Amino acid sequence: MIRDYDPARDRQQLRACVVELQESERRLESTLPAGEAMADDYLAFLFRRCAESSGRILVAEVDRVVAGFAGVLASNQPAGNQYRSLGFRLSSGDRPEADA
């Protein structure tokens, strides 16, 4: 199920998704910071960007476990701009808890 992020119940699982995503990227690019080291700063950035652009965070949930997420940012760029940014998507990949 895809639903809105709920800070009261999803914060730790969202953070775990960010850590897993970063560690997956680090396997490809070893110079990236560790997931645990960057997750809190990244989430603060994501929350701030969503607040500034009327954006929102969606989570993918499987059996009550957050298995991925997407941050969607609204854009106020002119309609003729060929480089409009419509949002971005991040996925945590496979979370073992979501497979149960």
XYZ file of C-alpha atoms in Angstrom:
100
model
C 0.000 0.000 0.000
C 1.176 3.545 -0.768
C 0.189 6.154 1.811
C 1.210 9.469 3.329
C 4.145 9.435 5.709
C 3.047 9.556 9.361
C 5.842 10.982 11.558
C 4.447 9.355 14.694
C 4.622 5.824 13.343
C 7.025 5.911 10.382
C 10.051 7.978 11.423
C 12.352 5.102 12.431
C 11.363 2.946 9.467
C 11.826 5.863 7.055
C 15.274 6.430 8.536
C 16.065 2.730 8.049
C 15.066 3.062 4.383
C 17.417 6.027 3.947
C 20.272 4.100 5.577
C 19.656 1.061 3.357
C 19.426 3.181 0.221
C 22.683 4.954 1.054
C 24.468 1.673 1.796
C 23.266 0.314 -1.535
C 24.682 3.388 -3.284
C 27.936 3.046 -1.328
C 28.449 -0.413 -2.814
C 28.675 1.381 -6.164
C 30.545 4.485 -4.951
C 32.690 3.867 -1.889
C 33.437 7.558 -1.305
C 29.843 8.283 -0.253
C 29.207 8.745 3.476
C 27.865 5.839 5.519
C 24.090 5.587 5.806
C 24.071 5.934 9.585
C 26.257 9.034 9.328
C 24.084 10.898 6.818
C 20.515 9.738 7.500
C 19.455 12.343 10.074
C 20.839 15.279 8.092
C 19.293 13.945 4.888
C 15.881 13.522 6.509
C 16.036 17.059 7.912
C 16.825 18.279 4.384
C 13.982 16.219 2.885
C 11.436 17.450 5.447
C 12.554 21.056 4.916
C 12.356 20.797 1.111
C 8.879 19.288 1.311
C 7.721 22.063 3.650
C 9.191 24.772 1.399
C 7.634 23.434 -1.806
C 4.268 22.087 -0.651
C 5.726 18.638 -1.123
C 4.970 15.412 0.649
C 6.518 12.109 1.550
C 4.811 8.884 0.617
C 5.703 5.478 2.004
C 5.220 2.029 0.547
C 4.003 -0.348 3.230
C 3.973 -4.141 3.152
C 2.485 -5.977 6.138
C 2.784 -2.825 8.286
C 6.476 -2.416 7.450
C 7.707 0.597 5.470
C 9.428 -0.941 2.455
C 10.244 2.245 0.525
C 9.460 5.910 0.174
C 9.108 8.773 -2.270
C 9.579 12.476 -1.724
C 7.443 14.564 -4.078
C 8.187 18.265 -4.469
C 5.860 20.768 -6.119
C 7.383 22.977 -8.798
C 6.440 26.574 -9.560
C 8.528 26.884 -12.713
C 6.951 28.328 -15.874
C 5.080 25.808 -18.021
C 7.416 26.402 -20.983
C 10.524 25.411 -19.052
C 11.728 22.169 -20.630
C 13.708 21.310 -17.499
C 10.812 21.370 -15.047
C 11.414 19.377 -11.915
C 8.315 17.386 -11.046
C 9.698 15.573 -8.041
C 12.036 12.792 -7.119
C 11.722 9.203 -6.070
C 13.835 7.195 -3.687
C 13.487 3.544 -2.906
C 15.004 1.522 -0.131
C 15.348 -1.582 -2.258
C 14.473 -4.885 -0.630
C 13.845 -4.716 3.087
C 13.909 -8.218 4.605
C 11.160 -7.362 7.104
C 8.822 -6.511 4.220
C 9.214 -9.991 2.712
C 7.767 -11.813 5.713
